[in-house]
Structures are given as structure tokens and as C-alpha cells.
CSV table of C-alpha atoms and ligand atoms in Angstrom, one decimal:
chain,number,residue,atom,x,y,z
A,1,MET,CA,-22.0,-28.7,5.2
A,2,GLU,CA,-19.0,-29.3,2.9
A,3,HIS,CA,-17.4,-26.0,1.9
A,4,THR,CA,-14.6,-25.6,-0.6
A,5,ILE,CA,-12.0,-22.9,-0.3
A,6,GLU,CA,-10.8,-20.9,-3.1
A,7,VAL,CA,-7.1,-21.8,-3.7
A,8,ASN,CA,-4.6,-19.2,-4.7
A,9,LYS,CA,-2.7,-21.2,-7.3
A,10,THR,CA,0.6,-19.3,-7.0
A,11,PHE,CA,0.6,-19.8,-3.3
A,12,ALA,CA,-0.2,-23.5,-3.6
A,13,LYS,CA,2.6,-24.0,-6.3
A,14,ASP,CA,5.2,-22.1,-4.3
A,15,VAL,CA,4.5,-24.0,-1.1
A,16,VAL,CA,4.5,-27.4,-2.8
A,17,ASN,CA,7.6,-26.7,-4.8
A,18,ALA,CA,9.4,-25.6,-1.7
A,19,LEU,CA,8.3,-28.6,0.3
A,20,ASN,CA,9.4,-30.9,-2.5
A,21,GLN,CA,13.0,-29.6,-2.3
A,22,THR,CA,15.7,-31.5,-0.4
A,23,PRO,CA,16.0,-30.4,2.4
A,24,LYS,CA,12.4,-29.2,2.7
A,25,GLN,CA,11.7,-25.5,2.7
A,26,LEU,CA,8.9,-22.9,2.8
A,27,PRO,CA,9.0,-19.4,1.3
A,28,SER,CA,9.5,-16.8,4.0
A,29,MET,CA,7.6,-14.2,1.9
A,30,TYR,CA,4.4,-16.0,2.9
A,31,PHE,CA,4.9,-15.1,6.6
A,32,TYR,CA,3.2,-11.8,6.0
A,33,ASN,CA,-0.6,-12.4,6.0
A,34,ALA,CA,-2.7,-10.2,8.5
A,35,GLU,CA,-1.6,-12.4,11.5
A,36,GLY,CA,2.0,-12.4,10.3
A,37,ASP,CA,2.0,-8.6,10.0
A,38,ARG,CA,0.6,-8.3,13.5
A,39,LEU,CA,3.3,-10.7,14.9
A,40,PHE,CA,6.0,-8.9,13.0
A,41,GLN,CA,4.9,-5.6,14.6
A,42,LYS,CA,5.2,-7.3,18.0
A,43,ILE,CA,8.7,-8.7,17.1
A,44,MET,CA,9.9,-5.1,16.2
A,45,ALA,CA,9.0,-4.0,19.8
A,46,LEU,CA,10.8,-6.9,21.6
A,47,ASP,CA,13.8,-6.3,23.8
A,48,GLU,CA,15.8,-8.9,21.9
A,49,TYR,CA,15.0,-7.6,18.4
A,50,TYR,CA,17.6,-4.8,18.3
A,51,LEU,CA,17.4,-4.2,14.5
A,52,THR,CA,14.4,-1.8,14.4
A,53,ARG,CA,15.7,0.3,17.3
A,54,ALA,CA,19.2,0.5,15.9
A,55,GLU,CA,18.0,1.6,12.5
A,56,MET,CA,15.6,4.1,14.1
A,57,GLU,CA,18.6,5.6,16.0
A,58,ILE,CA,20.5,5.9,12.7
A,59,VAL,CA,17.8,7.8,10.8
A,60,LYS,CA,17.1,10.1,13.8
A,61,SER,CA,20.7,10.9,14.7
A,62,HIS,CA,22.0,11.3,11.1
A,63,ARG,CA,19.0,12.8,9.3
A,64,ALA,CA,20.8,16.1,8.5
A,65,GLU,CA,23.8,14.3,7.0
A,66,ILE,CA,21.6,11.8,5.2
A,67,LEU,CA,19.7,14.7,3.5
A,68,LYS,CA,23.0,16.4,2.5
A,69,SER,CA,24.3,13.2,1.0
A,70,PHE,CA,21.1,12.4,-0.9
A,71,LEU,CA,21.2,15.9,-2.5
A,72,GLY,CA,24.9,15.8,-3.3
A,73,GLY,CA,25.2,18.7,-5.8
A,74,ASP,CA,21.6,18.3,-7.1
A,75,ALA,CA,18.6,20.6,-6.5
A,76,ASN,CA,16.0,17.9,-6.2
A,77,PHE,CA,15.4,14.1,-6.2
A,78,ARG,CA,12.7,11.4,-6.3
A,79,LEU,CA,12.8,9.3,-3.2
A,80,VAL,CA,11.6,5.8,-4.2
A,81,GLU,CA,10.9,3.3,-1.4
A,82,LEU,CA,10.8,-0.5,-1.8
A,83,GLY,CA,8.8,-2.3,0.9
A,84,ALA,CA,8.0,0.6,3.1
A,85,GLY,CA,5.9,-1.4,5.7
A,86,ASP,CA,4.2,1.1,8.0
A,87,GLY,CA,6.8,3.8,7.2
A,88,THR,CA,7.8,4.5,10.8
A,89,LYS,CA,11.5,5.0,10.0
A,90,THR,CA,10.8,6.7,6.7
A,91,LYS,CA,8.6,9.3,8.4
A,92,VAL,CA,11.5,10.6,10.4
A,93,LEU,CA,13.4,11.3,7.2
A,94,LEU,CA,10.4,12.7,5.3
A,95,GLU,CA,9.6,15.1,8.1
A,96,HIS,CA,13.1,16.4,8.2
A,97,PHE,CA,13.4,16.8,4.4
A,98,VAL,CA,10.1,18.7,4.3
A,99,ASN,CA,11.0,20.9,7.2
A,100,GLU,CA,14.2,21.8,5.4
A,101,GLY,CA,12.2,22.9,2.4
A,102,THR,CA,13.8,20.1,0.2
A,103,ASP,CA,12.4,19.8,-3.3
A,104,PHE,CA,11.6,16.1,-3.6
A,105,VAL,CA,8.8,13.6,-4.3
A,106,TYR,CA,8.2,10.5,-2.2
A,107,SER,CA,7.3,7.4,-4.3
A,108,PRO,CA,6.7,4.2,-2.4
A,109,ILE,CA,6.4,1.1,-4.6
A,110,ASP,CA,4.3,-1.8,-3.5
A,111,ILE,CA,2.4,-4.6,-5.2
A,112,SER,CA,-0.6,-4.0,-3.1
A,113,GLN,CA,-2.8,-0.9,-3.6
A,114,SER,CA,-4.4,-1.3,-0.2
A,115,VAL,CA,-0.9,-1.2,1.5
A,116,LEU,CA,-0.1,1.9,-0.5
A,117,ASN,CA,-3.4,3.6,0.5
A,118,GLN,CA,-2.8,2.9,4.2
A,119,LEU,CA,0.8,4.1,3.9
A,120,GLU,CA,-0.2,7.3,2.1
A,121,GLU,CA,-2.8,8.1,4.7
A,122,GLY,CA,-0.4,7.5,7.6
A,123,VAL,CA,2.5,9.4,6.1
A,124,LEU,CA,0.4,12.4,5.1
A,125,LYS,CA,-1.0,12.6,8.7
A,126,ALA,CA,2.6,12.8,10.0
A,127,VAL,CA,3.9,15.0,7.2
A,128,PRO,CA,1.0,17.0,5.6
A,129,ASN,CA,3.1,19.0,3.2
A,130,LEU,CA,4.7,16.0,1.6
A,131,LYS,CA,4.6,15.5,-2.2
A,132,ILE,CA,3.7,11.8,-2.6
A,133,ASP,CA,3.2,9.8,-5.7
A,134,CYS,CA,2.6,6.1,-5.0
A,135,ILE,CA,3.4,3.5,-7.6
A,136,GLN,CA,1.5,0.2,-7.6
A,137,GLY,CA,3.2,-2.8,-9.1
A,138,ASP,CA,6.2,-5.0,-9.3
A,139,TYR,CA,9.5,-3.4,-8.2
A,140,PHE,CA,11.5,-3.9,-11.3
A,141,LYS,CA,8.7,-3.0,-13.7
A,142,ALA,CA,8.0,0.2,-11.8
A,143,LEU,CA,11.7,1.1,-11.6
A,144,SER,CA,12.3,0.5,-15.3
A,145,GLU,CA,9.3,2.8,-16.1
A,146,LEU,CA,10.6,5.5,-13.8
A,147,ASN,CA,14.1,5.2,-15.4
A,148,SER,CA,12.9,5.4,-19.0
A,149,ASN,CA,11.5,8.9,-18.4
A,150,HIS,CA,14.2,9.9,-16.0
A,151,LEU,CA,13.6,13.5,-15.2
A,152,GLN,CA,15.5,13.8,-11.9
A,153,LYS,CA,17.9,11.9,-9.7
A,154,GLU,CA,16.4,8.8,-8.0
A,155,VAL,CA,17.3,7.8,-4.5
A,156,LEU,CA,16.1,4.3,-3.6
A,157,LEU,CA,15.3,3.4,0.0
A,158,PHE,CA,15.5,-0.2,1.0
A,159,LEU,CA,15.4,-0.2,4.8
A,160,GLY,CA,15.1,-2.8,7.5
A,161,SER,CA,17.6,-5.4,6.4
A,162,THR,CA,15.0,-6.9,4.1
A,163,ILE,CA,17.9,-7.7,1.7
A,164,GLY,CA,19.0,-10.3,4.4
A,165,ASN,CA,15.9,-12.3,3.8
A,166,PHE,CA,17.0,-13.0,0.2
A,167,GLY,CA,20.2,-14.8,1.4
A,168,LEU,CA,23.6,-14.1,-0.1
A,169,GLU,CA,23.4,-15.2,-3.7
A,170,ALA,CA,19.8,-14.0,-4.4
A,171,GLY,CA,20.6,-10.8,-2.5
A,172,LYS,CA,23.5,-10.0,-4.8
A,173,ASN,CA,21.5,-10.7,-7.9
A,174,PHE,CA,18.6,-8.6,-6.6
A,175,LEU,CA,21.0,-5.6,-6.1
A,176,LYS,CA,22.5,-6.0,-9.6
A,177,GLU,CA,19.0,-6.0,-11.0
A,178,LEU,CA,18.2,-2.8,-9.1
A,179,SER,CA,21.3,-1.2,-10.5
A,180,ASN,CA,20.4,-2.2,-14.0
A,181,ASN,CA,17.2,-0.2,-13.6
A,182,LEU,CA,19.0,3.0,-12.4
A,183,SER,CA,21.0,5.7,-14.2
A,184,SER,CA,24.5,7.0,-13.4
A,185,GLY,CA,24.3,9.3,-10.3
A,186,ASP,CA,21.2,7.6,-8.9
A,187,MET,CA,21.5,6.3,-5.3
A,188,LEU,CA,20.6,3.4,-3.1
A,189,PHE,CA,20.2,3.8,0.7
A,190,ILE,CA,20.1,0.2,2.1
A,191,GLY,CA,19.9,-1.3,5.5
A,192,PHE,CA,22.2,-4.2,6.5
A,193,ASP,CA,22.3,-6.0,9.9
A,194,LEU,CA,25.9,-6.3,10.9
A,195,MET,CA,27.7,-9.4,12.3
A,196,LYS,CA,28.0,-9.1,16.1
A,197,ASP,CA,28.1,-11.2,19.3
A,198,PRO,CA,26.5,-14.5,18.0
A,199,ARG,CA,24.3,-14.7,21.2
A,200,VAL,CA,22.8,-11.3,20.5
A,201,VAL,CA,21.9,-12.3,17.0
A,202,LEU,CA,20.5,-15.6,18.0
A,203,ALA,CA,18.4,-14.1,20.8
A,204,ALA,CA,16.7,-11.7,18.3
A,205,TYR,CA,15.3,-14.8,16.5
A,206,ASP,CA,14.6,-16.8,19.7
A,207,ASP,CA,12.9,-14.3,22.1
A,208,ARG,CA,11.8,-15.4,25.6
A,209,GLU,CA,8.1,-14.6,25.0
A,210,GLY,CA,8.0,-16.9,21.9
A,211,VAL,CA,6.7,-14.2,19.5
A,212,THR,CA,9.2,-15.3,16.8
A,213,ARG,CA,8.2,-18.9,17.4
A,214,ASP,CA,4.5,-17.9,16.8
A,215,PHE,CA,5.6,-15.9,13.7
A,216,ASN,CA,7.3,-19.0,12.3
A,217,LEU,CA,4.5,-21.4,13.2
A,218,ASN,CA,2.0,-19.0,11.6
A,219,LEU,CA,3.2,-20.1,8.2
A,220,LEU,CA,1.7,-23.6,9.0
A,221,LYS,CA,-1.5,-22.0,10.2
A,222,ARG,CA,-1.7,-20.0,6.9
A,223,ILE,CA,-1.3,-23.2,4.9
A,224,ASN,CA,-4.1,-24.8,7.0
A,225,ASP,CA,-6.4,-21.9,6.2
A,226,GLU,CA,-5.6,-21.4,2.6
A,227,LEU,CA,-5.0,-25.0,1.4
A,228,ASP,CA,-7.3,-26.8,3.9
A,229,ALA,CA,-4.3,-28.6,5.5
A,230,ASP,CA,-4.2,-30.3,8.9
A,231,PHE,CA,-0.8,-29.1,10.4
A,232,ASP,CA,-0.9,-29.5,14.2
A,233,VAL,CA,1.5,-26.7,15.2
A,234,ASP,CA,2.2,-28.4,18.6
A,235,LYS,CA,4.0,-31.1,16.7
A,236,PHE,CA,6.6,-28.6,15.5
A,237,GLN,CA,9.5,-26.8,17.2
A,238,HIS,CA,10.8,-23.4,16.2
A,239,TYR,CA,14.5,-23.7,15.8
A,240,PRO,CA,16.7,-20.7,14.8
A,241,THR,CA,20.5,-21.0,14.2
A,242,TYR,CA,23.3,-18.5,13.6
A,243,ASN,CA,26.5,-19.3,11.9
A,244,PRO,CA,29.1,-16.6,12.9
A,245,ILE,CA,31.4,-17.6,10.0
A,246,THR,CA,29.0,-17.1,7.1
A,247,GLY,CA,26.7,-14.6,8.9
A,248,GLU,CA,23.6,-16.7,8.1
A,249,THR,CA,20.7,-16.8,10.6
A,250,LYS,CA,18.4,-19.7,9.5
A,251,SER,CA,15.1,-20.6,11.0
A,252,TYR,CA,13.5,-24.0,10.9
A,253,LEU,CA,10.4,-25.8,11.9
A,254,VAL,CA,11.4,-29.2,13.2
A,255,SER,CA,8.9,-32.1,13.2
A,256,ARG,CA,8.8,-33.6,16.7
A,257,GLU,CA,7.5,-36.9,15.4
A,258,ALA,CA,7.0,-38.9,12.2
A,259,GLN,CA,3.8,-37.5,10.7
A,260,GLN,CA,1.7,-37.0,7.6
A,261,VAL,CA,0.0,-33.8,6.8
A,262,HIS,CA,-2.8,-33.6,4.2
A,263,PHE,CA,-3.5,-30.5,2.1
A,264,LYS,CA,-7.1,-31.3,1.2
A,265,ALA,CA,-7.7,-28.4,-1.2
A,266,ILE,CA,-5.0,-29.6,-3.5
A,267,ASP,CA,-4.9,-33.3,-2.7
A,268,TYR,CA,-1.2,-33.3,-1.5
A,269,THR,CA,0.3,-35.3,1.3
A,270,LEU,CA,3.5,-34.2,3.1
A,271,GLU,CA,5.5,-36.9,4.9
A,272,LEU,CA,7.9,-35.9,7.7
A,273,LYS,CA,10.3,-38.1,9.6
A,274,GLN,CA,10.9,-37.6,13.3
A,275,TRP,CA,13.2,-34.5,13.8
A,276,GLU,CA,13.1,-33.7,10.1
A,277,ALA,CA,13.4,-29.9,9.6
A,278,ILE,CA,11.7,-27.5,7.2
A,279,HIS,CA,13.8,-24.5,6.5
A,280,THR,CA,11.6,-21.4,6.6
A,281,GLU,CA,13.8,-18.2,6.7
A,282,VAL,CA,17.3,-16.8,6.1
A,283,SER,CA,18.2,-13.5,7.8
A,284,GLN,CA,21.7,-12.8,6.6
A,285,LYS,CA,24.2,-10.7,8.7
A,286,TYR,CA,27.0,-8.9,7.1
A,287,SER,CA,30.6,-7.6,7.7
A,288,PHE,CA,31.6,-4.3,6.1
A,289,GLN,CA,33.8,-6.3,3.8
A,290,MET,CA,30.8,-8.3,2.5
A,291,ILE,CA,28.9,-5.0,2.0
A,292,GLU,CA,31.7,-3.6,0.0
A,293,GLU,CA,31.9,-6.7,-2.2
A,294,PHE,CA,28.1,-6.6,-2.7
A,295,ALA,CA,28.2,-2.9,-3.8
A,296,GLN,CA,31.0,-3.6,-6.2
A,297,TYR,CA,29.3,-6.7,-7.7
A,298,ALA,CA,26.1,-4.8,-8.3
A,299,GLY,CA,27.9,-1.8,-9.9
A,300,PHE,CA,27.7,0.8,-7.1
A,301,LYS,CA,30.3,3.0,-5.3
A,302,ILE,CA,29.9,3.4,-1.6
A,303,VAL,CA,29.3,7.0,-0.6
A,304,ARG,CA,29.0,6.6,3.2
A,305,HIS,CA,28.1,4.2,5.9
A,306,PHE,CA,25.7,5.5,8.6
A,307,THR,CA,25.8,3.3,11.8
A,308,ASP,CA,24.1,3.4,15.2
A,309,SER,CA,26.3,4.1,18.3
A,310,LYS,CA,26.8,0.4,19.0
A,311,GLU,CA,27.5,-0.6,15.4
A,312,LEU,CA,24.7,-3.2,15.4
A,313,PHE,CA,23.3,-2.0,12.1
A,314,VAL,CA,24.3,0.1,9.0
A,315,ASP,CA,22.4,2.1,6.5
A,316,SER,CA,24.8,2.3,3.6
A,317,LEU,CA,24.5,4.9,0.9
A,318,TRP,CA,25.6,3.8,-2.6
A,319,GLU,CA,25.8,5.7,-5.9
A,320,LYS,CA,25.6,4.2,-9.4
B,1,AVI,C1,11.7,-8.5,7.7
B,1,AVI,N1,13.0,-9.1,8.1
B,1,AVI,C2,14.1,-8.2,8.0
B,1,AVI,C3,13.0,-9.8,9.5
B,1,AVI,C4,14.4,-10.4,9.8
B,1,AVI,O1,14.9,-10.0,10.8
B,1,AVI,O2,14.8,-11.2,9.1
B,1,AVI,C5,11.9,-10.8,9.6
B,1,AVI,C6,12.0,-11.6,10.9
B,1,AVI,N2,12.0,-12.9,11.1
B,1,AVI,C7,12.0,-13.2,12.3
B,1,AVI,N3,12.1,-12.1,13.0
B,1,AVI,C8,12.0,-11.1,12.2
């Protein structure tokens, strides 16, 4: 029996626009369907993927100092989190803040109500006395609403080096936009993955088990599912690169042969030459100097850098 699939028009448009660029691209935000989320959880537990462990060490070992710096001279604050994920690292901070009797409200923002419901349930299980006020919607819309009835200091959390997935230019502009939606005295606590031994960086995106390869290839499977396409993932190679001068880690899917791929649901044909690459992701790495330039560009002052013991990663606290 013929069956038609319901096409998400935004997804179709974003995918086709990216594939029509020269060189060809795919948007990395589409990694995260249910299978992508599952693979990303696996990545975070890999030996090679040092980022999550390094940031966990930071929040665990510096939690008391972090709380002191968030409060500054103020009696209370609203802790607003962008892209909380499953909240594992955030829980460490929340637990400590509640145990210290801190007067604060935790407000995660997410576009998906079901993500928020799950997060709220998980966080309240770990920290039952927490005051939580979830905000469903677009980051900037939610922030501008919070800011227009600004009753207390806001501290934004943006953990996990998610900023690195924007690349340099878009990352800078995103931070400027954040700053435009904050008031003087508000803060941003943001994770950056630091430049380090290039082989250590590269291994994090090219693990022995091939989980990151599967994560990258899953984007093609998602297009097969949602746009009725016929990608054969075996005809693609996962190829990550790291440039130690610019700090850019870029991942590609390289076509092993000349091929055509049909997207039946939208009547689109993709032509690939042999060894032609599709750029799927940037994971920017930073020097302290780059971070300082970023903060200045976006209109923030750096309060303090919190690093892990090996200086692999930094959670940097900025004030507007
Ligand atoms: C979510 N983000 C910070 C991860 C990163 O390191 O860029 C996504 C990822 N891609 C491949 N491995 C992990």
C-alpha cells in the first residue's frame, strides 16, 4: 500500500537550503531526534569525549564559589537556563544552592513543553525543595519578557559548550543578542571548550567505538524517515577535522562514490560527486583571549573563569 508521510515544512526547507549551498551543508540542530538524543547520551559517556566530565568536575569542585559569585551583593536571583538537556550538571548546582538556603527560582527555557516536563520531573526528584518555573518558548522572546518585568537579578546558564556549535560569527552575534535582552548587573555563566592538544580534540569527535560516526550518519537516516529519502549510509564516511590555528572542529559526511539521492516526499534529487563532502557540524574550541574578545563584543565584563584541573574546559562568569 502507498503511504504518504507528513512533511515538516521547516525541516524540509532548512535541509534543502543547506544542501543547495556551496559547499553542501546540513544543519547540526537536526541531529537531535530521539535516536540522536540517545547517541548523544552515549557520546557523553565515552572515554574520548572529555567535555562532559571536565565540566562536571568544574561545577562539583567550585560550587560554593560559583554560588558566591552568582549572588554578588544581592539577596536573591532568578537562574535561567538555556538548553538544559537532562540537567545532570545543573542538578549539582541546584542541590548546593538549595542546601545553602539560597533564595532563588530556577527557570529553564525550552521550545518543547515535553522536554520541560521531563526536566522538571527529574530535577524535582533530585532537589525536592527547589522553586522551579519553566518557560516554554523561543529563547529571545522568553528573555525579553522576563526582562520587561525585571524584578530580580537574572543569572543565565548556558552550559556544555553549546555555543561552539554556532561557529565563531554566529556565536558572537548570539551572545550580543542575549546581552540585549539583559539588564545591567545580570549575569551569564557559559561553558567553552578550550584549545588543547589537537589529537585530544580530534579523538573526541572520532571515537574508537564509532558512536560519533553513527551520530553524524543519523542525520541522513532522519532525512530518510522524514522526507522519504533513500540515503544509503554505507556510502558515506564520517570525517572530522580540527584546525589548531582557528580552533574549529568540523565534521563532514563524505560521499564514497558518485551518487544520486531522491527525497520522494518533496520531489528533490541530490547529486553527489565521488568524495564530495557535506559539512554537518562545527564545534568551536577557544583560547582565553578569544573568550575575552567575545565577552567584550557582546557587552559583558568577565567576573571569573572556573576551569577543571587539566584546563580542558572553562565555565566563564560574565556580568552585563
Ligand atoms: C552539543 N555539542 C556541544 C556537542 C559538541 O561537542 O559539539 C555535540 C557533539 N557532536 C559530536 N559529538 C558531540
